[in-house]
Amino acid sequence: MEFLGLVNYALFMAIFIAIYALLVLGLNIQWGFAGLFNAGIAGFFAVGAYTSAILTTEAADGRIGGFDLHFVIGWIGAMIAAALVAWPIGKICLRFRSDYLAIASIGIAEIIRLVIKSEPALTNGARGIPGIPRPMSDIGYMESQVAYLIIVLAVLIAAYVLVERQFNAPWGRMMRAIRDNEDAAKAMGKDVEFRRLEAFIFGAALMGLGGALFAHFNRSITPEAIDPMVATFLVWIMLILGGSGNNRGAILGAAVVWIIWSVSEIATDRLPHEYAIQAKYIRLFLIGLMLQLVLRFRPEGLLPEPLRGDQRSAKDGADH
Amino acid sequence: MDLFELLNFYVIPGIVLGSIYALGAVGITLIFAILRYAHLAHGDLATLGAFIALAVVTTLGVSPLAALPVAIIATAAVAVGIDKVFYDHLRERPKIVTVMASLGIALMIRAVVQVVWGVDTETYSRGIVRPENYFGLRIRDREIYTVIAMLALVGVLHMFLTQSKWGKAMRAMSDNPNLALLSGIDNRKVVILTWVIAGGLCAASGFFLGLNTELKSMMGWHMLLPMFAAAILGGVGRVEGAVLGGLIVGIAEELSVLVIPSEYKAAMAFAILLFMLLVRPTGLLKGKVL
């Protein structure tokens, strides 16, 4: 029984790591490739989660949606919705320095949170949307967890392969050229604004997909699941710790930070009740401190961005 | 609705809220113009200032206004300390790295507030304050203090920036950092001074928000967007622009309730921000665009 519990916990953790890894890959397209500071990850995550929930749940009284569609359509819808939200923000903010995008993306996340909390007709308000179908859930509990892990991993691997290919393709080289020297890229005739917008939208779409996978795993989505600061911040620290600009680093960072985050929760859950509440905030403080330490002592992260941008030459490059 | 109703329920609260935003926006605009990054921990620094004042009020039993100077000094010291420990060594890196660090600092400051003071709503003094009637205008004392304090603090700052040697040095750094360094301005002193001013104004901003409403651990985070909207609306680097922007954002937020559901009051600042970036990114008073 104890053993089964452990396996179950490991499965649970692996699914979460894979979902977060998708979010981090999305952020890596935005920040690692294109140098765009998105501080509203939770917003795109939420848009994806709710869009897929509305598309795939059964009809319910008091709110629109309940189209009872296949989950694949829900997930595609989640990506499209997140991309559509990203488009106008990117369109307005990307011609300025990244600071403006940071502020505007915080704003968009806050407004999405407001919409979720105050539009029951769309999101069922504070109660959230229950009954989101999980693929392969009609088999046993453990089997269904394994099945979902396989689905999530398949999505993650597909996303990784696509992103990695783009990274080594001319598109990726161009993005990094724009990031590192905008003027030079412009002089080479690259449409800097359009390319940045492209990266921002692709990243947002992946974040939306991550949100959808999360909602379907939980079988429900409520406003509490989307803490604007924590959700955004965990993804950032995952990318910075793992190594921005490196897709494998992004996935590694997701695993390391999620393991630290959830193991520290187990540790603090054992504290007496009066300290347990404060322990939650101490964990947040330590996560913030971790970012400062990484920025100071290992800004390149665990797996640095490969030199010349080619993963195949990463080993030679690391010896410098 | 008659004119007095409009003034009493929308315009006066808007001016008060706008003064609170203005205090924060001045700090944001100075940091943006002199240090050249968006400081995302600004709101949470304001929360810290507000709670330091609360600590003074509860432990010493003094009136909230007497606690304000203590909070200003303490928060300014914290701001300088944060810069020394966390931002200083990032100075040679791309500025956006400091923006990222400041997002982490925001989380850390908030965590400290939540550990020390908890997450419950607090107030400086209990009981309901009835507004006084001035020829039909209903104004509370604390609302008058807020606006006067904002004008006084910004006025002193304006004098400092235009008259004193170090104020001129700060403006020179803002206009052209290379030229300023070349002409012998001590960069480190200007940075410290910027943080003293920004930190102190943060504390005042958080304090007056707490005085007029309540203290919550998330209060500063929710002020961040309006404060940035105010700074950009007024023109980055323009102190008087930040005041003007703050007042406009505050009044617009209160008036927005007349046309949109009150839940979306906070969206007003975002709309103003995007609109300004779209039509006039230099702001009303021709500031910088970074």
Coordinates of C-alpha atoms in Angstrom, one line a residue:
Chain A
M1 CA 0.0 0.0 0.0
E2 CA 2.8 2.3 1.0
F3 CA 4.6 1.4 -2.2
L4 CA 1.5 2.1 -4.3
G5 CA 1.2 5.4 -2.6
L6 CA 4.7 6.3 -3.6
V7 CA 4.2 5.2 -7.2
N8 CA 1.1 7.2 -7.3
Y9 CA 2.9 10.3 -5.9
A10 CA 5.7 9.9 -8.4
L11 CA 3.1 9.7 -11.3
F12 CA 1.4 12.7 -10.0
M13 CA 4.7 14.6 -9.8
A14 CA 5.8 13.5 -13.2
I15 CA 2.6 14.7 -14.8
F16 CA 3.0 18.1 -13.2
I17 CA 6.6 18.3 -14.2
A18 CA 5.6 17.6 -17.8
I19 CA 2.8 20.2 -17.7
Y20 CA 5.2 22.8 -16.3
A21 CA 7.9 21.8 -18.8
L22 CA 5.4 22.8 -21.5
L23 CA 5.0 26.2 -19.9
V24 CA 8.7 26.6 -19.6
L25 CA 9.3 25.7 -23.2
G26 CA 6.7 28.3 -24.1
L27 CA 8.6 30.9 -22.0
N28 CA 11.9 29.8 -23.6
I29 CA 10.6 30.7 -27.0
Q30 CA 9.7 34.1 -25.7
W31 CA 12.6 34.8 -23.4
G32 CA 15.3 32.3 -24.4
F33 CA 15.0 32.8 -28.2
A34 CA 13.6 36.3 -28.5
G35 CA 14.4 38.1 -25.2
L36 CA 10.8 39.0 -24.5
F37 CA 9.9 39.4 -20.8
N38 CA 6.5 37.9 -20.3
A39 CA 5.4 38.4 -16.6
G40 CA 1.8 37.2 -17.3
I41 CA 2.3 33.5 -17.8
A42 CA -0.5 32.7 -15.4
G43 CA -2.9 34.6 -17.7
F44 CA -2.2 32.6 -20.8
F45 CA -2.3 29.4 -18.7
A46 CA -5.7 30.4 -17.4
V47 CA -7.0 31.3 -20.9
G48 CA -6.0 27.8 -22.1
A49 CA -7.4 26.0 -19.1
Y50 CA -10.8 27.7 -19.3
T51 CA -11.1 27.6 -23.1
S52 CA -10.5 23.9 -23.1
A53 CA -12.9 23.4 -20.2
I54 CA -15.7 25.3 -21.9
L55 CA -15.2 23.4 -25.1
T56 CA -15.0 19.9 -23.7
T57 CA -17.4 19.8 -20.7
E58 CA -21.0 18.8 -20.9
A59 CA -23.7 21.5 -21.1
A60 CA -24.5 23.1 -17.8
D61 CA -27.1 25.6 -16.6
G62 CA -26.0 29.2 -16.0
R63 CA -23.0 29.4 -18.2
I64 CA -22.2 29.2 -21.9
G65 CA -20.2 26.4 -23.3
G66 CA -20.5 22.8 -22.5
F67 CA -19.9 21.8 -26.1
D68 CA -18.9 18.3 -25.1
L69 CA -16.2 18.3 -27.8
H70 CA -13.2 15.9 -28.0
F71 CA -10.3 16.9 -25.8
V72 CA -8.0 17.3 -28.8
I73 CA -10.3 20.1 -30.1
G74 CA -10.3 21.6 -26.6
W75 CA -6.5 21.6 -26.5
I76 CA -6.2 23.2 -30.0
G77 CA -8.8 25.7 -29.0
A78 CA -6.8 26.5 -25.9
M79 CA -3.7 27.2 -28.0
I80 CA -5.7 29.4 -30.4
A81 CA -7.3 31.4 -27.6
A82 CA -4.0 32.0 -25.8
A83 CA -2.5 33.1 -29.1
L84 CA -5.4 35.5 -29.7
V85 CA -5.0 37.1 -26.3
A86 CA -1.2 37.5 -26.9
W87 CA -1.6 39.1 -30.3
P88 CA -2.8 42.6 -29.4
I89 CA -0.5 42.9 -26.4
G90 CA 2.5 41.9 -28.5
K91 CA 1.3 44.1 -31.3
I92 CA 1.3 47.2 -29.1
C93 CA 4.2 46.5 -26.7
L94 CA 6.9 44.7 -28.8
R95 CA 8.1 47.8 -30.5
F96 CA 9.3 49.1 -27.1
R97 CA 11.9 47.8 -24.8
S98 CA 11.0 44.6 -23.0
D99 CA 10.1 46.5 -19.8
Y100 CA 6.9 47.7 -21.3
L101 CA 5.9 44.1 -22.2
A102 CA 6.6 43.1 -18.7
I103 CA 4.2 45.6 -17.3
A104 CA 1.5 45.0 -19.9
S105 CA 1.7 41.2 -19.4
I106 CA 1.3 41.7 -15.7
G107 CA -1.8 43.8 -16.6
I108 CA -3.2 41.2 -18.9
A109 CA -2.8 38.4 -16.3
E110 CA -4.6 40.6 -13.7
I111 CA -7.5 41.3 -16.1
I112 CA -7.9 37.7 -17.1
R113 CA -8.0 36.9 -13.3
L114 CA -10.7 39.6 -12.9
V115 CA -12.7 38.2 -15.8
I116 CA -12.5 34.7 -14.4
K117 CA -13.7 35.9 -11.0
S118 CA -16.5 38.1 -12.1
E119 CA -18.0 36.5 -15.2
P120 CA -20.0 33.5 -13.9
A121 CA -21.7 33.1 -17.3
L122 CA -18.3 32.3 -18.8
T123 CA -16.3 30.7 -16.1
N124 CA -18.8 29.8 -13.4
G125 CA -17.2 32.3 -11.1
A126 CA -15.4 31.2 -7.9
R127 CA -16.9 27.7 -8.1
G128 CA -15.0 27.0 -11.3
I129 CA -15.8 24.5 -14.0
P130 CA -16.0 20.9 -12.8
G131 CA -16.4 17.8 -14.8
I132 CA -13.7 18.4 -17.3
P133 CA -13.2 15.0 -19.0
R134 CA -9.8 13.4 -18.6
P135 CA -8.7 11.3 -21.5
M136 CA -8.5 7.6 -20.8
S137 CA -10.3 8.0 -17.4
D138 CA -12.7 5.0 -17.7
I139 CA -9.9 2.5 -16.9
G140 CA -8.7 2.0 -13.3
Y141 CA -7.3 4.9 -11.3
M142 CA -3.6 4.0 -11.5
E143 CA -3.9 3.0 -15.2
S144 CA -5.6 6.3 -16.0
Q145 CA -2.8 8.2 -14.3
V146 CA -0.2 6.3 -16.3
A147 CA -2.2 6.9 -19.5
Y148 CA -2.4 10.6 -18.8
L149 CA 1.3 10.7 -18.1
I150 CA 1.9 9.1 -21.5
I151 CA -0.3 11.6 -23.2
V152 CA 1.3 14.5 -21.5
L153 CA 4.8 13.2 -22.3
A154 CA 3.8 12.7 -25.9
V155 CA 2.6 16.3 -26.1
L156 CA 5.8 17.5 -24.4
I157 CA 8.1 15.5 -26.6
A158 CA 6.3 16.7 -29.7
A159 CA 6.6 20.3 -28.5
Y160 CA 10.2 19.8 -27.6
V161 CA 11.1 18.3 -31.0
L162 CA 9.3 21.2 -32.8
V163 CA 10.9 23.9 -30.7
E164 CA 14.3 22.3 -30.8
R165 CA 14.1 22.1 -34.6
Q166 CA 13.1 25.7 -34.9
F167 CA 16.0 26.6 -32.5
N168 CA 18.6 25.0 -34.8
A169 CA 16.8 26.2 -38.0
P170 CA 17.4 29.5 -39.6
W171 CA 14.4 30.8 -37.7
G172 CA 16.1 30.2 -34.4
R173 CA 19.3 31.8 -35.5
M174 CA 17.4 34.8 -36.7
M175 CA 15.5 35.1 -33.4
R176 CA 18.7 35.0 -31.4
A177 CA 20.3 37.5 -33.8
I178 CA 17.4 39.8 -33.2
R179 CA 17.7 39.3 -29.4
D180 CA 21.4 39.9 -29.3
N181 CA 21.7 42.7 -31.7
E182 CA 18.5 44.2 -32.9
D183 CA 20.1 46.9 -35.1
A184 CA 22.3 44.4 -36.9
A185 CA 19.4 42.1 -37.5
K186 CA 17.4 45.1 -38.8
A187 CA 20.3 46.0 -41.1
M188 CA 20.2 42.5 -42.5
G189 CA 16.6 43.1 -43.5
K190 CA 14.8 41.1 -40.8
D191 CA 11.4 42.3 -39.8
V192 CA 12.2 42.5 -36.1
E193 CA 8.7 43.5 -34.9
F194 CA 6.9 40.7 -36.8
R195 CA 9.4 38.1 -35.7
R196 CA 9.1 39.1 -32.1
L197 CA 5.4 39.0 -32.3
E198 CA 5.7 35.5 -33.8
A199 CA 7.8 34.3 -30.9
F200 CA 5.5 35.9 -28.4
I201 CA 2.4 34.2 -29.9
F202 CA 4.0 30.8 -30.2
G203 CA 5.1 30.9 -26.6
A204 CA 1.7 32.0 -25.4
A205 CA 0.1 29.2 -27.4
L206 CA 2.2 26.6 -25.6
M207 CA 1.3 28.2 -22.3
G208 CA -2.3 27.9 -23.2
L209 CA -1.8 24.2 -24.0
G210 CA -0.1 23.8 -20.6
G211 CA -3.2 25.3 -19.0
A212 CA -5.5 22.9 -20.9
L213 CA -3.5 19.9 -19.9
F214 CA -3.6 21.0 -16.3
A215 CA -7.3 21.5 -16.3
H216 CA -8.0 18.1 -17.8
F217 CA -5.7 16.4 -15.3
N218 CA -7.4 18.1 -12.4
R219 CA -10.8 17.5 -14.0
S220 CA -11.8 20.9 -12.9
I221 CA -10.5 24.5 -13.0
T222 CA -11.1 27.2 -10.4
P223 CA -9.7 30.7 -10.0
E224 CA -7.6 29.5 -7.0
A225 CA -5.6 27.2 -9.3
I226 CA -4.3 30.3 -11.0
D227 CA -2.3 32.4 -8.6
P228 CA -1.0 35.1 -10.9
M229 CA 2.3 35.6 -9.1
V230 CA 3.1 32.1 -8.0
A231 CA 2.2 30.4 -11.3
T232 CA 4.1 32.9 -13.3
F233 CA 7.1 33.0 -11.0
L234 CA 7.6 29.3 -10.7
V235 CA 7.8 29.1 -14.5
W236 CA 10.4 31.9 -14.6
I237 CA 12.6 30.4 -11.9
M238 CA 12.4 27.0 -13.8
L239 CA 13.7 28.6 -17.0
I240 CA 16.4 30.7 -15.3
L241 CA 17.6 27.8 -13.2
G242 CA 17.5 25.3 -16.0
G243 CA 19.2 27.6 -18.5
S244 CA 17.3 30.0 -20.7
G245 CA 17.9 29.5 -24.4
N246 CA 18.4 25.7 -23.9
N247 CA 15.3 23.6 -24.3
R248 CA 16.7 20.7 -22.4
G249 CA 17.6 23.1 -19.7
A250 CA 14.0 24.3 -19.6
I251 CA 12.7 20.8 -19.0
L252 CA 15.4 20.1 -16.5
G253 CA 14.6 23.3 -14.7
A254 CA 10.9 22.4 -14.6
A255 CA 11.8 19.0 -12.9
V256 CA 14.3 20.5 -10.4
V257 CA 12.1 23.4 -9.3
W258 CA 8.9 21.3 -9.1
I259 CA 10.6 18.7 -7.0
I260 CA 12.1 21.3 -4.6
W261 CA 8.7 23.0 -4.5
S262 CA 6.6 19.9 -3.7
V263 CA 9.1 18.3 -1.4
S264 CA 9.3 21.5 0.6
E265 CA 5.5 21.3 0.9
I266 CA 5.7 17.8 2.3
A267 CA 8.3 19.1 4.8
T268 CA 6.2 22.1 5.9
D269 CA 3.0 20.0 6.1
R270 CA 4.6 18.2 9.1
L271 CA 5.0 21.4 11.0
P272 CA 2.5 22.3 13.8
H273 CA -0.5 24.1 12.4
E274 CA 0.5 27.6 13.7
Y275 CA 3.7 27.5 11.8
A276 CA 2.3 25.7 8.7
I277 CA 0.6 28.8 7.4
Q278 CA 3.7 30.9 7.7
A279 CA 5.8 28.1 6.2
K280 CA 3.9 28.6 2.9
Y281 CA 5.2 32.1 2.7
I282 CA 8.7 31.2 3.7
R283 CA 8.7 28.8 0.8
L284 CA 7.8 31.7 -1.5
F285 CA 10.5 33.8 0.0
L286 CA 13.1 31.1 -0.6
I287 CA 11.9 30.7 -4.2
G288 CA 12.4 34.4 -4.7
L289 CA 15.8 34.2 -3.1
M290 CA 16.7 31.3 -5.3
L291 CA 16.2 33.4 -8.3
Q292 CA 18.5 36.1 -6.9
L293 CA 21.2 33.6 -6.2
V294 CA 20.9 32.0 -9.7
L295 CA 21.0 35.4 -11.3
R296 CA 24.1 36.3 -9.3
F297 CA 26.1 33.1 -9.3
R298 CA 24.9 31.0 -12.3
P299 CA 23.1 33.3 -14.7
E300 CA 23.5 30.8 -17.5
G301 CA 21.6 28.2 -15.5
L302 CA 22.3 24.5 -15.1
L303 CA 22.5 23.9 -18.9
P304 CA 23.8 27.0 -20.6
E305 CA 22.7 28.1 -24.0
P306 CA 24.7 26.2 -26.6
L307 CA 27.3 28.3 -28.3
R308 CA 26.6 29.1 -31.9
G309 CA 23.1 27.9 -31.1
D310 CA 23.7 24.4 -32.3
Q311 CA 23.0 21.6 -29.8
R312 CA 25.4 19.3 -31.6
S313 CA 28.3 21.6 -30.9
A314 CA 27.3 22.1 -27.2
K315 CA 29.9 19.7 -25.9
D316 CA 32.8 21.4 -27.7
G317 CA 31.5 24.7 -26.7
A318 CA 31.3 23.9 -23.0
D319 CA 35.1 23.5 -22.8
H320 CA 35.8 27.1 -23.3
Chain B
M1 CA -27.1 62.5 -10.7
D2 CA -26.3 66.0 -9.5
L3 CA -23.0 67.7 -9.5
F4 CA -22.4 67.2 -5.8
E5 CA -23.1 63.6 -6.0
L6 CA -20.6 63.3 -8.8
L7 CA -17.9 65.2 -6.9
N8 CA -18.5 63.5 -3.5
F9 CA -18.7 59.9 -4.7
Y10 CA -16.4 59.9 -7.7
V11 CA -14.2 62.9 -8.1
I12 CA -13.0 63.4 -4.6
P13 CA -12.2 59.7 -4.0
G14 CA -10.6 59.8 -7.4
I15 CA -8.3 62.6 -6.4
V16 CA -7.4 60.9 -3.2
L17 CA -6.7 57.6 -5.0
G18 CA -4.8 59.5 -7.7
S19 CA -2.6 61.2 -5.0
I20 CA -1.7 57.8 -3.7
Y21 CA -0.8 56.5 -7.2
A22 CA 1.1 59.7 -7.8
L23 CA 3.4 59.1 -4.8
G24 CA 4.3 55.7 -6.2
A25 CA 4.5 56.8 -9.8
V26 CA 7.0 59.5 -9.0
G27 CA 9.4 56.8 -7.6
I28 CA 8.7 54.6 -10.6
T29 CA 9.4 57.4 -13.1
L30 CA 12.7 58.3 -11.3
I31 CA 13.9 54.7 -11.3
F32 CA 12.9 54.3 -14.9
A33 CA 14.6 57.4 -16.0
I34 CA 17.8 57.3 -13.9
L35 CA 18.5 53.6 -13.4
R36 CA 16.7 52.6 -16.7
Y37 CA 14.6 49.7 -15.7
A38 CA 11.0 49.0 -14.7
H39 CA 11.0 48.3 -11.0
L40 CA 8.3 45.6 -10.5
A41 CA 8.8 45.4 -6.7
H42 CA 7.6 49.0 -6.3
G43 CA 4.1 48.0 -5.2
D44 CA 5.2 45.5 -2.7
L45 CA 7.7 48.0 -1.3
A46 CA 4.7 50.2 -0.7
T47 CA 3.0 47.4 1.2
L48 CA 6.1 47.0 3.4
G49 CA 6.1 50.7 4.1
A50 CA 2.4 50.6 5.1
F51 CA 2.9 47.7 7.4
I52 CA 6.0 49.3 9.0
A53 CA 3.8 52.2 9.9
L54 CA 1.3 49.8 11.3
A55 CA 3.9 48.2 13.5
V56 CA 4.8 51.7 14.8
V57 CA 1.2 52.5 15.4
T58 CA 0.5 49.3 17.3
T59 CA 3.7 49.1 19.4
L60 CA 4.1 52.7 20.3
G61 CA 0.4 53.6 20.2
V62 CA 1.1 56.9 18.4
S63 CA -1.2 58.4 15.8
P64 CA -0.8 57.0 12.2
L65 CA 0.5 60.4 10.9
A66 CA 3.3 60.3 13.5
A67 CA 4.3 56.8 12.2
L68 CA 4.6 58.0 8.7
P69 CA 8.1 59.6 8.9
V70 CA 9.4 56.4 10.6
A71 CA 7.9 54.3 7.8
I72 CA 9.4 56.6 5.2
I73 CA 12.9 56.4 6.7
A74 CA 12.8 52.6 7.3
T75 CA 11.4 51.9 3.8
A76 CA 14.0 54.1 2.2
A77 CA 16.7 52.2 4.1
V78 CA 15.2 48.9 3.0
A79 CA 15.2 50.1 -0.7
V80 CA 18.8 51.1 -0.5
G81 CA 19.7 47.8 1.1
I82 CA 17.8 45.8 -1.6
D83 CA 19.7 47.7 -4.3
K84 CA 23.0 47.0 -2.6
V85 CA 22.4 43.3 -2.1
F86 CA 20.4 42.3 -5.1
Y87 CA 20.4 44.9 -7.9
D88 CA 23.9 46.4 -7.7
H89 CA 25.8 43.5 -9.1
L90 CA 23.4 43.2 -12.1
R91 CA 24.3 46.7 -13.2
E92 CA 26.5 45.6 -16.0
R93 CA 24.1 43.0 -17.3
P94 CA 21.2 43.8 -19.6
K95 CA 18.6 45.9 -17.8
I96 CA 15.9 43.4 -18.3
V97 CA 17.8 41.0 -15.9
T98 CA 17.2 43.6 -13.1
V99 CA 13.5 43.7 -14.1
M100 CA 13.4 40.0 -13.6
A101 CA 15.2 40.2 -10.3
S102 CA 12.7 42.9 -9.1
L103 CA 9.9 40.5 -9.8
G104 CA 11.6 38.0 -7.4
I105 CA 12.1 40.8 -4.9
A106 CA 8.4 41.6 -5.1
L107 CA 7.7 38.1 -4.1
M108 CA 10.2 38.1 -1.3
I109 CA 9.0 41.4 0.2
R110 CA 5.4 40.2 0.1
A111 CA 6.4 36.9 1.7
V112 CA 8.1 38.9 4.5
V113 CA 5.0 40.9 5.0
Q114 CA 2.8 37.8 5.1
V115 CA 5.1 36.0 7.5
V116 CA 5.5 39.0 9.9
W117 CA 2.0 40.5 9.8
G118 CA -0.1 37.6 8.4
V119 CA -2.6 37.8 5.6
D120 CA -5.6 39.3 7.4
T121 CA -6.9 42.7 6.7
E122 CA -5.6 45.4 9.1
T123 CA -6.4 49.0 9.7
Y124 CA -4.5 51.9 11.4
S125 CA -7.5 52.9 13.6
R126 CA -10.8 51.3 14.2
G127 CA -14.2 52.9 13.8
I128 CA -15.9 54.8 11.1
V129 CA -14.8 58.3 10.2
R130 CA -17.6 60.5 9.2
P131 CA -16.8 63.0 6.5
E132 CA -17.0 66.7 7.3
N133 CA -19.3 68.9 5.2
Y134 CA -17.6 71.7 3.3
F135 CA -20.3 73.6 1.4
G136 CA -21.9 70.4 0.3
L137 CA -18.6 68.6 -0.4
R138 CA -18.1 65.7 1.9
I139 CA -14.5 65.2 2.7
R140 CA -12.8 63.2 5.5
D141 CA -9.8 64.6 7.3
R142 CA -7.5 61.8 6.1
E143 CA -8.4 62.6 2.5
I144 CA -7.2 66.1 3.0
Y145 CA -4.0 64.9 4.7
T146 CA -3.4 62.5 1.7
V147 CA -3.6 65.2 -0.9
I148 CA -1.6 67.8 1.1
A149 CA 1.1 65.3 1.9
M150 CA 1.4 64.3 -1.8
L151 CA 1.7 67.9 -2.8
A152 CA 4.2 68.7 -0.1
L153 CA 6.4 65.7 -0.8
V154 CA 6.4 66.2 -4.5
G155 CA 6.9 69.9 -4.0
V156 CA 10.0 69.3 -1.8
L157 CA 11.3 66.8 -4.3
H158 CA 10.8 69.2 -7.1
M159 CA 12.7 71.9 -5.3
F160 CA 15.5 69.4 -4.5
L161 CA 15.7 68.3 -8.2
T162 CA 15.8 71.8 -9.6
Q163 CA 17.8 73.6 -6.9
S164 CA 20.2 71.3 -5.1
K165 CA 23.5 70.0 -6.5
W166 CA 22.6 66.4 -6.1
G167 CA 19.1 67.0 -7.6
K168 CA 20.8 68.4 -10.6
A169 CA 23.1 65.4 -10.7
M170 CA 20.1 63.1 -10.7
R171 CA 18.5 65.0 -13.6
A172 CA 21.8 64.9 -15.5
M173 CA 22.0 61.1 -15.0
S174 CA 18.5 60.8 -16.3
D175 CA 19.2 63.0 -19.4
N176 CA 22.5 61.5 -20.4
P177 CA 24.3 59.1 -18.1
N178 CA 27.6 59.0 -20.1
L179 CA 27.9 62.8 -20.1
A180 CA 27.0 62.9 -16.4
L181 CA 29.7 60.4 -15.5
L182 CA 32.2 62.2 -17.7
S183 CA 31.5 65.5 -15.9
G184 CA 32.4 63.9 -12.5
I185 CA 29.0 62.9 -11.1
D186 CA 29.3 60.1 -8.6
N187 CA 27.1 57.4 -10.0
R188 CA 26.8 55.5 -6.8
K189 CA 25.6 58.4 -4.8
V190 CA 23.0 59.2 -7.4
V191 CA 21.8 55.6 -7.3
I192 CA 21.5 55.7 -3.5
L193 CA 19.7 59.0 -3.6
T194 CA 17.3 57.6 -6.1
W195 CA 16.5 54.7 -3.9
V196 CA 16.1 56.8 -0.8
I197 CA 13.6 59.0 -2.6
A198 CA 11.7 56.1 -4.3
G199 CA 11.6 54.0 -1.2
G200 CA 10.4 56.9 0.9
L201 CA 7.6 57.8 -1.5
C202 CA 6.7 54.1 -1.7
A203 CA 6.1 54.1 2.0
A204 CA 4.0 57.3 1.8
S205 CA 2.0 55.8 -1.0
G206 CA 1.3 52.5 0.8
F207 CA 0.6 54.4 4.1
F208 CA -2.0 56.6 2.6
L209 CA -3.7 53.7 0.8
G210 CA -3.8 51.9 4.1
L211 CA -5.1 55.1 5.8
N212 CA -7.9 55.6 3.3
T213 CA -8.8 52.0 2.9
E214 CA -7.3 48.9 4.6
L215 CA -3.9 47.2 4.8
K216 CA -3.7 43.9 2.9
S217 CA -0.6 42.0 1.9
M218 CA -1.6 42.2 -1.8
M219 CA -2.5 45.9 -1.8
G220 CA 0.8 47.0 -3.3
W221 CA 0.8 44.4 -6.1
H222 CA -2.6 45.7 -7.2
M223 CA -1.2 49.3 -7.2
L224 CA 1.6 48.4 -9.5
L225 CA -0.3 48.6 -12.8
P226 CA -2.0 52.0 -12.0
M227 CA 1.3 53.4 -10.9
F228 CA 3.1 52.3 -14.1
A229 CA 0.1 53.6 -16.1
A230 CA 0.5 56.9 -14.3
A231 CA 4.2 57.1 -14.9
I232 CA 3.9 56.3 -18.6
L233 CA 0.8 58.6 -19.0
G234 CA 2.7 61.5 -17.5
G235 CA 5.9 60.8 -19.5
V236 CA 8.8 58.7 -18.1
G237 CA 11.2 60.8 -16.2
R238 CA 8.8 63.7 -15.6
V239 CA 8.0 64.1 -11.9
E240 CA 5.1 66.5 -12.5
G241 CA 3.9 64.2 -15.2
A242 CA 3.8 61.3 -12.7
V243 CA 1.6 63.5 -10.5
L244 CA -0.7 64.4 -13.3
G245 CA -0.8 60.8 -14.6
G246 CA -1.6 59.5 -11.1
L247 CA -4.5 61.9 -10.7
I248 CA -5.9 61.1 -14.1
V249 CA -5.6 57.3 -13.5
G250 CA -7.2 57.7 -10.0
I251 CA -10.1 59.8 -11.2
A252 CA -10.6 57.6 -14.3
E253 CA -10.7 54.5 -12.2
E254 CA -13.4 56.0 -9.9
L255 CA -15.4 57.4 -12.8
S256 CA -15.2 54.2 -14.7
V257 CA -17.7 52.7 -12.3
L258 CA -20.3 54.8 -14.0
V259 CA -20.0 53.0 -17.2
I260 CA -18.4 49.6 -16.5
P261 CA -19.0 47.0 -13.7
S262 CA -17.1 48.0 -10.6
E263 CA -15.2 44.7 -10.7
Y264 CA -13.3 46.0 -13.8
K265 CA -12.2 49.2 -12.2
A266 CA -8.7 47.9 -12.1
A267 CA -8.8 47.3 -15.9
M268 CA -9.0 51.1 -16.4
A269 CA -5.3 51.6 -15.6
F270 CA -4.4 48.8 -18.1
A271 CA -6.6 50.4 -20.8
I272 CA -4.9 53.8 -20.2
L273 CA -1.5 52.2 -20.3
L274 CA -2.1 50.4 -23.6
F275 CA -3.9 53.5 -25.1
M276 CA -0.9 55.7 -24.3
L277 CA 1.6 53.2 -25.7
L278 CA -0.5 53.1 -28.8
V279 CA -1.0 56.8 -29.5
R280 CA 1.6 58.7 -27.6
P281 CA 4.3 56.6 -25.9
T282 CA 6.2 59.7 -24.7
G283 CA 3.3 60.6 -22.4
L284 CA 1.5 63.8 -21.9
L285 CA 4.6 65.8 -20.8
K286 CA 7.0 64.4 -23.3
G287 CA 9.1 61.9 -21.3
K288 CA 11.5 59.3 -22.5
V289 CA 10.6 56.1 -24.3
L290 CA 13.0 53.3 -23.3

